[in-house]
Every structure is written in structure tokens, then in C-alpha cells.
mmCIF file with all atom_site columns, C-alpha atoms in Angstrom:
data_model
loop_
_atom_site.group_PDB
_atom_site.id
_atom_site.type_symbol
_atom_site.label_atom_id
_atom_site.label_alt_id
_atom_site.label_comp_id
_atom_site.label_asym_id
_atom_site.label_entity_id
_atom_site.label_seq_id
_atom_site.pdbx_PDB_ins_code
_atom_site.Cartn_x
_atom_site.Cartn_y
_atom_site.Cartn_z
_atom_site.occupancy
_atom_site.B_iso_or_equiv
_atom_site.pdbx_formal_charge
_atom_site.auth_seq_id
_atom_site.auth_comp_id
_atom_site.auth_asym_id
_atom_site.auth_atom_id
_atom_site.pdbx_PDB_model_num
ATOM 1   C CA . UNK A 1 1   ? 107.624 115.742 74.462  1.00 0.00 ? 1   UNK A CA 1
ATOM 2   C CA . UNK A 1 2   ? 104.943 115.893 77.071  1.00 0.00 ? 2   UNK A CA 1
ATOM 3   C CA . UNK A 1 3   ? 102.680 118.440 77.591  1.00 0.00 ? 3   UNK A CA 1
ATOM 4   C CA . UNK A 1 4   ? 100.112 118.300 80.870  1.00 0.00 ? 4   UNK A CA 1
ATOM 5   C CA . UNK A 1 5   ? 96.728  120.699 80.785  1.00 0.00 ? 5   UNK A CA 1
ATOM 6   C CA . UNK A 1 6   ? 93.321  120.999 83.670  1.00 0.00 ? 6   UNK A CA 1
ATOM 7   C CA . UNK A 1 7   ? 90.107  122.611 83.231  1.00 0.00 ? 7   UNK A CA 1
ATOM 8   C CA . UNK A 1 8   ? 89.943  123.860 79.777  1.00 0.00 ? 8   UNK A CA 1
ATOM 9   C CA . UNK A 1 9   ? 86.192  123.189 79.831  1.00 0.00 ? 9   UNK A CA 1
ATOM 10  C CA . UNK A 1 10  ? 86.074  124.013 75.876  1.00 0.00 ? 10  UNK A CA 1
ATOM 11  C CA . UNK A 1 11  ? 82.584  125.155 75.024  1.00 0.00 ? 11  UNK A CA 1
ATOM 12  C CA . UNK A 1 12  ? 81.244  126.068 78.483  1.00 0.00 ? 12  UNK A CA 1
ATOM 13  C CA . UNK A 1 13  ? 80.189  129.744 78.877  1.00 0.00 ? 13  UNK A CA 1
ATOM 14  C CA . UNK A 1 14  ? 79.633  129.270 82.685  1.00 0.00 ? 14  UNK A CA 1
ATOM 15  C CA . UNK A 1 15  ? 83.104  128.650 83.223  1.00 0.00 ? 15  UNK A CA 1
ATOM 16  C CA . UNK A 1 16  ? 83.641  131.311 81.638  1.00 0.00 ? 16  UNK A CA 1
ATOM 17  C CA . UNK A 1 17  ? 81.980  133.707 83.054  1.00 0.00 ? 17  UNK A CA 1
ATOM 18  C CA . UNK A 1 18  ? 82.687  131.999 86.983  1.00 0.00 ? 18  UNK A CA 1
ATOM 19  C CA . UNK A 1 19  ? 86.864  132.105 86.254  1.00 0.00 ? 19  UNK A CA 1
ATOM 20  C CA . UNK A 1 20  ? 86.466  135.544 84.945  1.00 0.00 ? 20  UNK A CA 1
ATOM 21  C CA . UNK A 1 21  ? 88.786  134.081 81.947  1.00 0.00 ? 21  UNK A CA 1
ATOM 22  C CA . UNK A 1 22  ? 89.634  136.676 79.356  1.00 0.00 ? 22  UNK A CA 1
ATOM 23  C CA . UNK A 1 23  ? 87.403  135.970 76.576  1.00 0.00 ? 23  UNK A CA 1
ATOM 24  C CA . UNK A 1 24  ? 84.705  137.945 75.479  1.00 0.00 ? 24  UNK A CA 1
ATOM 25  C CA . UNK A 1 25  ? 82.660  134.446 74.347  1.00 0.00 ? 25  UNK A CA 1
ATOM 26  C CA . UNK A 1 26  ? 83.116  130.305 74.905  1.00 0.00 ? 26  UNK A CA 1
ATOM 27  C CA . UNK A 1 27  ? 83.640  130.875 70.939  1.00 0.00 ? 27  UNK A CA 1
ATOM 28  C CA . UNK A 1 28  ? 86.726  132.942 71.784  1.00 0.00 ? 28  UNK A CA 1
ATOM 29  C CA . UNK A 1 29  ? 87.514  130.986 74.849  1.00 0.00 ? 29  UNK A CA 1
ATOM 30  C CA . UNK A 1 30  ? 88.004  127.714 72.430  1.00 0.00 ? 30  UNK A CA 1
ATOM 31  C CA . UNK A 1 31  ? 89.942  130.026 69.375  1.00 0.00 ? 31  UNK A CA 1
ATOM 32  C CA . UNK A 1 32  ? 92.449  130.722 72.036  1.00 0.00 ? 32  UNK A CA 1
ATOM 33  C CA . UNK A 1 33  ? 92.735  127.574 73.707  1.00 0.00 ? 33  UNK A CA 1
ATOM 34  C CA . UNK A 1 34  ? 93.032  125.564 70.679  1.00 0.00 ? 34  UNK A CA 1
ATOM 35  C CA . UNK A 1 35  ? 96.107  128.336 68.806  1.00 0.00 ? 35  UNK A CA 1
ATOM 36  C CA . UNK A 1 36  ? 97.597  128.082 72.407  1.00 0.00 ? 36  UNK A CA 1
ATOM 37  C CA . UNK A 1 37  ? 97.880  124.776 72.284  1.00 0.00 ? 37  UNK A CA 1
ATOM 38  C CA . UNK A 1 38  ? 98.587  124.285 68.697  1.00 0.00 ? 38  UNK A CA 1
ATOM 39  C CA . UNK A 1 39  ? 101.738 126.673 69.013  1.00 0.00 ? 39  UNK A CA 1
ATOM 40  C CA . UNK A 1 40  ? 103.295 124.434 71.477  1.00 0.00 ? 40  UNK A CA 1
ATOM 41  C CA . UNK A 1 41  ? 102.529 120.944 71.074  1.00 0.00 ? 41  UNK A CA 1
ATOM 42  C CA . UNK A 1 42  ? 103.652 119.098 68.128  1.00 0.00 ? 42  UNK A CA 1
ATOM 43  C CA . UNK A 1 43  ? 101.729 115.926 66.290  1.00 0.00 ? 43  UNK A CA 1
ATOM 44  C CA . UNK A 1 44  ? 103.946 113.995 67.937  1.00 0.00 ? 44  UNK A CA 1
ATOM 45  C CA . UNK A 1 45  ? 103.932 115.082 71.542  1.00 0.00 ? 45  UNK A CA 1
ATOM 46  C CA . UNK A 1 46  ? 101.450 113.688 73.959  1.00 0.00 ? 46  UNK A CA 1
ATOM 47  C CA . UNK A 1 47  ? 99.401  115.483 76.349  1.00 0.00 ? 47  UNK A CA 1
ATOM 48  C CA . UNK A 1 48  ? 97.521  114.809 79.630  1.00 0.00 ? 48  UNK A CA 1
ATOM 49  C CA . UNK A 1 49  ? 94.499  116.759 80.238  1.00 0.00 ? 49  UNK A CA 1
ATOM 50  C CA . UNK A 1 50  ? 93.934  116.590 83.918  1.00 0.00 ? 50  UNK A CA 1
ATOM 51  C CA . UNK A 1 51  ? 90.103  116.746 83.469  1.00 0.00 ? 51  UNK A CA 1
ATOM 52  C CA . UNK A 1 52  ? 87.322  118.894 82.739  1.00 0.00 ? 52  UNK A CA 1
ATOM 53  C CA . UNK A 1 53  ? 87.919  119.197 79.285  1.00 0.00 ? 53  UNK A CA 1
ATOM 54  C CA . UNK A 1 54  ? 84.634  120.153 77.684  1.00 0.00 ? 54  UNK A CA 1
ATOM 55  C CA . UNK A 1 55  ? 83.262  120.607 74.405  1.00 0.00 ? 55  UNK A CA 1
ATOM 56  C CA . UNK A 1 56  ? 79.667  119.988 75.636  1.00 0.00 ? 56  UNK A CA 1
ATOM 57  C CA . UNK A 1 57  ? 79.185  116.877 73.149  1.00 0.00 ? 57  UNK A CA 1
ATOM 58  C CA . UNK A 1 58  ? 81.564  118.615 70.193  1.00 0.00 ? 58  UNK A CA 1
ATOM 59  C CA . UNK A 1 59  ? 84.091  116.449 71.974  1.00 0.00 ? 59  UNK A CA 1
ATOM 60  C CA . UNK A 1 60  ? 85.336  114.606 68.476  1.00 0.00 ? 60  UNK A CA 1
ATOM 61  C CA . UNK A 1 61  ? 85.420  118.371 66.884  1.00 0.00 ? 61  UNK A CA 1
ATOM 62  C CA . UNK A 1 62  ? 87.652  119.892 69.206  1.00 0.00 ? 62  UNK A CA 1
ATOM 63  C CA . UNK A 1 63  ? 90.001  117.181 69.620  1.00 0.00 ? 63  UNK A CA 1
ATOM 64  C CA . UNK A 1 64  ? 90.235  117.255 65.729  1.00 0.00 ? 64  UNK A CA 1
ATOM 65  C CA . UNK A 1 65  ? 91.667  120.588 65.975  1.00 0.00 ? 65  UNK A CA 1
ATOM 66  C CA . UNK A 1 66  ? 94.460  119.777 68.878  1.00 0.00 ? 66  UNK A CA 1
ATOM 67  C CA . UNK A 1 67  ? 97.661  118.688 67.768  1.00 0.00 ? 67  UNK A CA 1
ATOM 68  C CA . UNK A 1 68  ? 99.302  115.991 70.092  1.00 0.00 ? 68  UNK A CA 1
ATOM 69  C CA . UNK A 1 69  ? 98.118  112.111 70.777  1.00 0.00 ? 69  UNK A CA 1
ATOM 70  C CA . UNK A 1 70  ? 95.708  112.885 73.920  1.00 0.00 ? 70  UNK A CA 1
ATOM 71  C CA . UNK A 1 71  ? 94.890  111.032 77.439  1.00 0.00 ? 71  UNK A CA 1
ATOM 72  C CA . UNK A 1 72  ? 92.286  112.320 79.762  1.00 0.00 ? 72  UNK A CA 1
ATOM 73  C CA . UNK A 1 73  ? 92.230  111.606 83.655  1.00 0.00 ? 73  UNK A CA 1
ATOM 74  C CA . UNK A 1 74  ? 88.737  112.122 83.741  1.00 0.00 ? 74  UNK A CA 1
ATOM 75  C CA . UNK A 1 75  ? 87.460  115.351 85.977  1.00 0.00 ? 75  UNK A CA 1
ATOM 76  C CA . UNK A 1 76  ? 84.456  115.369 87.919  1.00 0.00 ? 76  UNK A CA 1
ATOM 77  C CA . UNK A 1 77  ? 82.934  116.778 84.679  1.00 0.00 ? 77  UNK A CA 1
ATOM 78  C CA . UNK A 1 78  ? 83.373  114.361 82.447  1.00 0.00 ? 78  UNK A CA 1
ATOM 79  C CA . UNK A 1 79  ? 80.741  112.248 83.008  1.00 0.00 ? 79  UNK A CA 1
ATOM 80  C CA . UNK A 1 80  ? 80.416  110.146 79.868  1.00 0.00 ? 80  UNK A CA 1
ATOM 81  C CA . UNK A 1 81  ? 81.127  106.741 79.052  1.00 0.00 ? 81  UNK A CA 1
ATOM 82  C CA . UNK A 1 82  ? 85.474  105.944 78.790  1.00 0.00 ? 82  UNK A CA 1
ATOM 83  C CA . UNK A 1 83  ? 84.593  104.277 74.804  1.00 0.00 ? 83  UNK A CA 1
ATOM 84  C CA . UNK A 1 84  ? 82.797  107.653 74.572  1.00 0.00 ? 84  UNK A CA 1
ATOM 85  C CA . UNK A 1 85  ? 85.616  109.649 75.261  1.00 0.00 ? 85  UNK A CA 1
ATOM 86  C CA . UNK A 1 86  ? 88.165  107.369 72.982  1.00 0.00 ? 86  UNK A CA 1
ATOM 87  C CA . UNK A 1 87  ? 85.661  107.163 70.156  1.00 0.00 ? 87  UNK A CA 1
ATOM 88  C CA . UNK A 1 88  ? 85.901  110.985 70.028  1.00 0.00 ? 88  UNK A CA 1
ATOM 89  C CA . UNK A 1 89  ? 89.683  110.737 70.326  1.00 0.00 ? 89  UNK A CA 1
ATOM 90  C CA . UNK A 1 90  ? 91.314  110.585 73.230  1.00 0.00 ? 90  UNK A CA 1
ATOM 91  C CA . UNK A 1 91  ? 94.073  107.714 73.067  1.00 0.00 ? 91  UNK A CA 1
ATOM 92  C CA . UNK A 1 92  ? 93.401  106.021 76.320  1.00 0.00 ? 92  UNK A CA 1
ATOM 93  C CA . UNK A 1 93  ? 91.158  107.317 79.191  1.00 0.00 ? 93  UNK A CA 1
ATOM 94  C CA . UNK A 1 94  ? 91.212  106.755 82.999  1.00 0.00 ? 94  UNK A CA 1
ATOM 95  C CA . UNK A 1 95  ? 88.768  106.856 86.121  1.00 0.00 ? 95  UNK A CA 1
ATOM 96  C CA . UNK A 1 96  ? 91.726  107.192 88.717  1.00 0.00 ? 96  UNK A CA 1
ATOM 97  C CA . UNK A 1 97  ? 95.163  108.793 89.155  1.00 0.00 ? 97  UNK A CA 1
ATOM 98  C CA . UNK A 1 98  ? 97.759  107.704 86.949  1.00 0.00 ? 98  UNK A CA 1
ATOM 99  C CA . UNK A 1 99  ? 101.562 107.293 87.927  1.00 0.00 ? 99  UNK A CA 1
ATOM 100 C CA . UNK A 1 100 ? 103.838 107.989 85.034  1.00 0.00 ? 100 UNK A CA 1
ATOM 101 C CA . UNK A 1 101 ? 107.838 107.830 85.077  1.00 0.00 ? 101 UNK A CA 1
ATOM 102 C CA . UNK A 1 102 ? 107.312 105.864 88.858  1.00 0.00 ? 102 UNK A CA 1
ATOM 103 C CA . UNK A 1 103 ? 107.428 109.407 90.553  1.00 0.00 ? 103 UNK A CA 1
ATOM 104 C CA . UNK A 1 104 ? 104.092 111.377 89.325  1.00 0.00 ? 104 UNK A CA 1
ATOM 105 C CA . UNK A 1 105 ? 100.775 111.419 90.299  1.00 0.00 ? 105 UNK A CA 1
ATOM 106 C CA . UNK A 1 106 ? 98.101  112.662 87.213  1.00 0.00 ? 106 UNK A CA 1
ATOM 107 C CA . UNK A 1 107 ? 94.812  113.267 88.810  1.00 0.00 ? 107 UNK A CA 1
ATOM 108 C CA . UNK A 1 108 ? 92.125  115.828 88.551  1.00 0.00 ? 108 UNK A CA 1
ATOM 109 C CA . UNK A 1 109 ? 91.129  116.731 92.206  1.00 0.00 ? 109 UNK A CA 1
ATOM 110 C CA . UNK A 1 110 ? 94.560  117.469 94.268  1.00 0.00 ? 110 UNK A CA 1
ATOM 111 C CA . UNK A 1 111 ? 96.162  114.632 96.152  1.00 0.00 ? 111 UNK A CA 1
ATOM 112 C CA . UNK A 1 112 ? 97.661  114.856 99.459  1.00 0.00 ? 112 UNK A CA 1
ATOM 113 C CA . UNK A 1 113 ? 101.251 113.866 99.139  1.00 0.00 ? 113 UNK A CA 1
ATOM 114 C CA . UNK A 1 114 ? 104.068 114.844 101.797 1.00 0.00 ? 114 UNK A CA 1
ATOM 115 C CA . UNK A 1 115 ? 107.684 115.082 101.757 1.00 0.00 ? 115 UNK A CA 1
ATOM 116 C CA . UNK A 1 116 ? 108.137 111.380 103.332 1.00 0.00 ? 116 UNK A CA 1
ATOM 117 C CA . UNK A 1 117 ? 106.092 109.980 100.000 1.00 0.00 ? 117 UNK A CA 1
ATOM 118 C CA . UNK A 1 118 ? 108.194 109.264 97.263  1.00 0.00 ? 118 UNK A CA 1
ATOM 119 C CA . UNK A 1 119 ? 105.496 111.162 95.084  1.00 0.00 ? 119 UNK A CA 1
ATOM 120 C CA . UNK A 1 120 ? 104.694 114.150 93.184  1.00 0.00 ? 120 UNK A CA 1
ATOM 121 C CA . UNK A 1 121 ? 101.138 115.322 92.641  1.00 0.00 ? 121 UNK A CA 1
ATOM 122 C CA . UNK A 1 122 ? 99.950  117.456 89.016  1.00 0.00 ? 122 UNK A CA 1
ATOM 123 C CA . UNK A 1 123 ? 96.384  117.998 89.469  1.00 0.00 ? 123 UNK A CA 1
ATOM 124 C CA . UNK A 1 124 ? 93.858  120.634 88.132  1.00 0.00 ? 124 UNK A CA 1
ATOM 125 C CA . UNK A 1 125 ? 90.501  121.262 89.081  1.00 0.00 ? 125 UNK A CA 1
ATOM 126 C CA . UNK A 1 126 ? 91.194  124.237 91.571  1.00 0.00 ? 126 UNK A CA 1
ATOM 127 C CA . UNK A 1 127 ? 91.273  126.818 88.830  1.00 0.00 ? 127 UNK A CA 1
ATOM 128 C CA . UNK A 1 128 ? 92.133  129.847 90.590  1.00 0.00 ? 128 UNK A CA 1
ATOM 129 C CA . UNK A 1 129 ? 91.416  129.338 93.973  1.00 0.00 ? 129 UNK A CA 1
ATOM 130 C CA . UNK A 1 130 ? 93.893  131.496 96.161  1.00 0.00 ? 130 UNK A CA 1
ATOM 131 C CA . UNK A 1 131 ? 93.312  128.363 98.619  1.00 0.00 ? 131 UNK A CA 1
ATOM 132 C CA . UNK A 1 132 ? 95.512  126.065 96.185  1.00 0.00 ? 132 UNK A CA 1
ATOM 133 C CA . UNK A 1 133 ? 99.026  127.153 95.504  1.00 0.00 ? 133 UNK A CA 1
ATOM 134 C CA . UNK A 1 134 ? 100.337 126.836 91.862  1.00 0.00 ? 134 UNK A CA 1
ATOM 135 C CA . UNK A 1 135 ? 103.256 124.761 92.599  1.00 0.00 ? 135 UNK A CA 1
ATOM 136 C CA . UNK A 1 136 ? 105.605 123.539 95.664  1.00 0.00 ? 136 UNK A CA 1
ATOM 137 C CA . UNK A 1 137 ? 107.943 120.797 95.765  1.00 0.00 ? 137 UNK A CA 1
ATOM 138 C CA . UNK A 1 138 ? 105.697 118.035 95.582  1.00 0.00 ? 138 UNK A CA 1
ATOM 139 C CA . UNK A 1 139 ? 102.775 119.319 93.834  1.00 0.00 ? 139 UNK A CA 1
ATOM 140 C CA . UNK A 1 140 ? 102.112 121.283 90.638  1.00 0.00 ? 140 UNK A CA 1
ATOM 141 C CA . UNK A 1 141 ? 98.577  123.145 89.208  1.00 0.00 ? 141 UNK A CA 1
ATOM 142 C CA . UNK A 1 142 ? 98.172  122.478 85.553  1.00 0.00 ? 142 UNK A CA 1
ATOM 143 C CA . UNK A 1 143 ? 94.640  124.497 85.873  1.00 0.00 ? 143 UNK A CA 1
ATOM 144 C CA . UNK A 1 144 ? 94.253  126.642 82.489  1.00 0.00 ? 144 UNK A CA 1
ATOM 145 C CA . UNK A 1 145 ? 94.077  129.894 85.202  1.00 0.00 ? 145 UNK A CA 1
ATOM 146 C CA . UNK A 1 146 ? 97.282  128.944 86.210  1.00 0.00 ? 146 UNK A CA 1
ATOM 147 C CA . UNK A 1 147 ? 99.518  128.225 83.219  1.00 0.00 ? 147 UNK A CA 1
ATOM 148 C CA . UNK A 1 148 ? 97.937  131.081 80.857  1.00 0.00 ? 148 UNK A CA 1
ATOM 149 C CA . UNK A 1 149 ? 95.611  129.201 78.792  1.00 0.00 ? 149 UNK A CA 1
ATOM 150 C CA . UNK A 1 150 ? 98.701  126.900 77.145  1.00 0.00 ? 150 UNK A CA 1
ATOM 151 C CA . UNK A 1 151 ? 99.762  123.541 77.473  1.00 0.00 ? 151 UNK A CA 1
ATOM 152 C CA . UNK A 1 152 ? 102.820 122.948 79.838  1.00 0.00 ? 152 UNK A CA 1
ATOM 153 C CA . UNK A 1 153 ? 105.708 120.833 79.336  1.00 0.00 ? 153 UNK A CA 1
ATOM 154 C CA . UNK A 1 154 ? 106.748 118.414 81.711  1.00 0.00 ? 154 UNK A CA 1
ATOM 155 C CA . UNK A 1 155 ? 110.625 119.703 81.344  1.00 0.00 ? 155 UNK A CA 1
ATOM 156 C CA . UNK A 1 156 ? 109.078 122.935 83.164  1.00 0.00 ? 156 UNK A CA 1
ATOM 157 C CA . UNK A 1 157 ? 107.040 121.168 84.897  1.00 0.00 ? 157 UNK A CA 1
ATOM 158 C CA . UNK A 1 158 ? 110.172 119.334 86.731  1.00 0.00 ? 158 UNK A CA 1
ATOM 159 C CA . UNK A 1 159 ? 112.561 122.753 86.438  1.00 0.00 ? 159 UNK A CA 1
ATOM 160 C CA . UNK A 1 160 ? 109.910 124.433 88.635  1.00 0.00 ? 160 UNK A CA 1
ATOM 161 C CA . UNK A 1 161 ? 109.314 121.502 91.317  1.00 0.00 ? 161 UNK A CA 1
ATOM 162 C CA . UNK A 1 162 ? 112.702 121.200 91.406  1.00 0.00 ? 162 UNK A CA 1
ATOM 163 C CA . UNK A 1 163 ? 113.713 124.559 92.031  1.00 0.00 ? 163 UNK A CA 1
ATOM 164 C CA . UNK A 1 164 ? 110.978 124.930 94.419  1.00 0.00 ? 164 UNK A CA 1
ATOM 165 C CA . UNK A 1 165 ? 112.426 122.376 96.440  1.00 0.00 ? 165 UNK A CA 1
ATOM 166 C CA . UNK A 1 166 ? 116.314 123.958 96.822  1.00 0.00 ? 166 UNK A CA 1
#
């Protein structure tokens, strides 16, 4: 199965505090990331983060903890070296948008697609910006804000566009 996931920031008080995310520490904030995660993704699934994911240099600890092989469309956070990233664990990481299954864009910042593109966009980085909606037919928010803190699958992922779009 796959799993896609934005903006989990793991370690990062300030991003805390700024998303008013329910969790009385970053120590918290990571506890209920990681069990959130854990409960849905299996070993065997793979997930996308769509950026930002965190850890403030405990990169290789976290990702220890996560169950799931792991890519990372790098965010405008992760500012480290690619080899850094896959030394640490990711399986593969990229510097640009992705296209998987020749219909879906995975990039961090949202990309402008309309209904004449044969696209779809997943993005995070908006968090909870009202500006941003969650989902519509052609785009989808994986931002942790948005999908309560736990990985989402990319069956739901494709129930919601496409009942969006009826």
C-alpha cells in the first residue's frame, strides 16, 4: 500500500507552537506522530513524505521508529545533502516533483494544475492555511493539519479526488 504525509517537522517546537498542533511538547508531538503512523502503515507499505520532515539532525532515529520503506520530496526545510537524507534512511530522495502512476504530481509547495492538464497535484507545505483548500478534483493536502496527524492512503486519497470531481 501507499501511504502519502507533509509537514510533520518531527522535533521542531516552533512548529509547534506556530500550527497550534495539539501537543503539549515536540516530545509529544513525535510520540504521536510516530504511533499514528505506526498503526497504519505496515513494513511493507511505502510512504511519501511531501517535505518538511524534521528531526533536527535525529533524522536516522526517527526514521528507525517508522514502519514503511520511505521517499522524501524534499520541502523547503530540508536543507541537507540528498546522501544525507538516504544515509539516515530514506530509500530514495528528490529535489523536484515526482510523477507516480503517469497521473500524480508529489511535490512540497502546491502546483498549479487545471482541469485541461491531465494531472493531479498532492502537495503539503500549507499546513493550515484557510487560503489552501484540503482537497478538490485535481489537488489534494497531505499537510499533518489536514489529515489528523496520520499517514494517508492513496486508495483515499483517489476516493476523495474522485468524488470531489462528480
Amino acid at each position: 500500500m501507499i501511504y502519502f504525509i507533509a509537514d510533520t517537522h518531527f522535533s521542531e517546537d516552533n512548529i509547534r507552537l506556530y500550527e497550534n498542533r495539539p501537543f503539549g511538547s515536540a516530545a509529544e508531538m513525535n510520540e504521536a506522530l510516530i504511533q499514528r503512523w505506526n498503526n497504519c502503515v505496515n513494513q511493507n507499505d511505502e510512504v511519501y513524505i511531501l517535505g518538511d520532515f524534521g528531526a533536527d539532525g535525529q533524522e536516522a532515529l526517527i526514521l528507525n521508529q517508522l514502519n514503511g520503506k520511505k521517499y522524501l520530496i524534499k520541502g523547503n526545510h530540508d536543507v541537507r545533502a540528498n546522501q544525507y537524507y538516504r544515509d539516515a534512511g530514506f530509500e530514495e530522495v528528490y529535489d523536484c516533483p515526482i510523477i507516480i502512476k503517469g497521473f500524480w504530481i508529489l511535490s512540497h509547495e502546491p502546483l498549479y494544475v487545471n482541469a485541461n492538464m491531465p494531472y493531479a497535484n498532492l502537495f503539503g507545505h500549507v499546513h493550515s492555511s484557510p487560503i489552501f483548500r484540503t482537497y478538490s478534483s485535481q489537488h489534494y493536502c497531505v499537510s499533518v493539519e489536514r489529515i489528523h496527524y496520520t499517514p494517508v492512503s492513496f486508495d483515499e486519497v483517489i476516493r476523495t479526488v474522485q468524488s470531489e470531481s462528480k
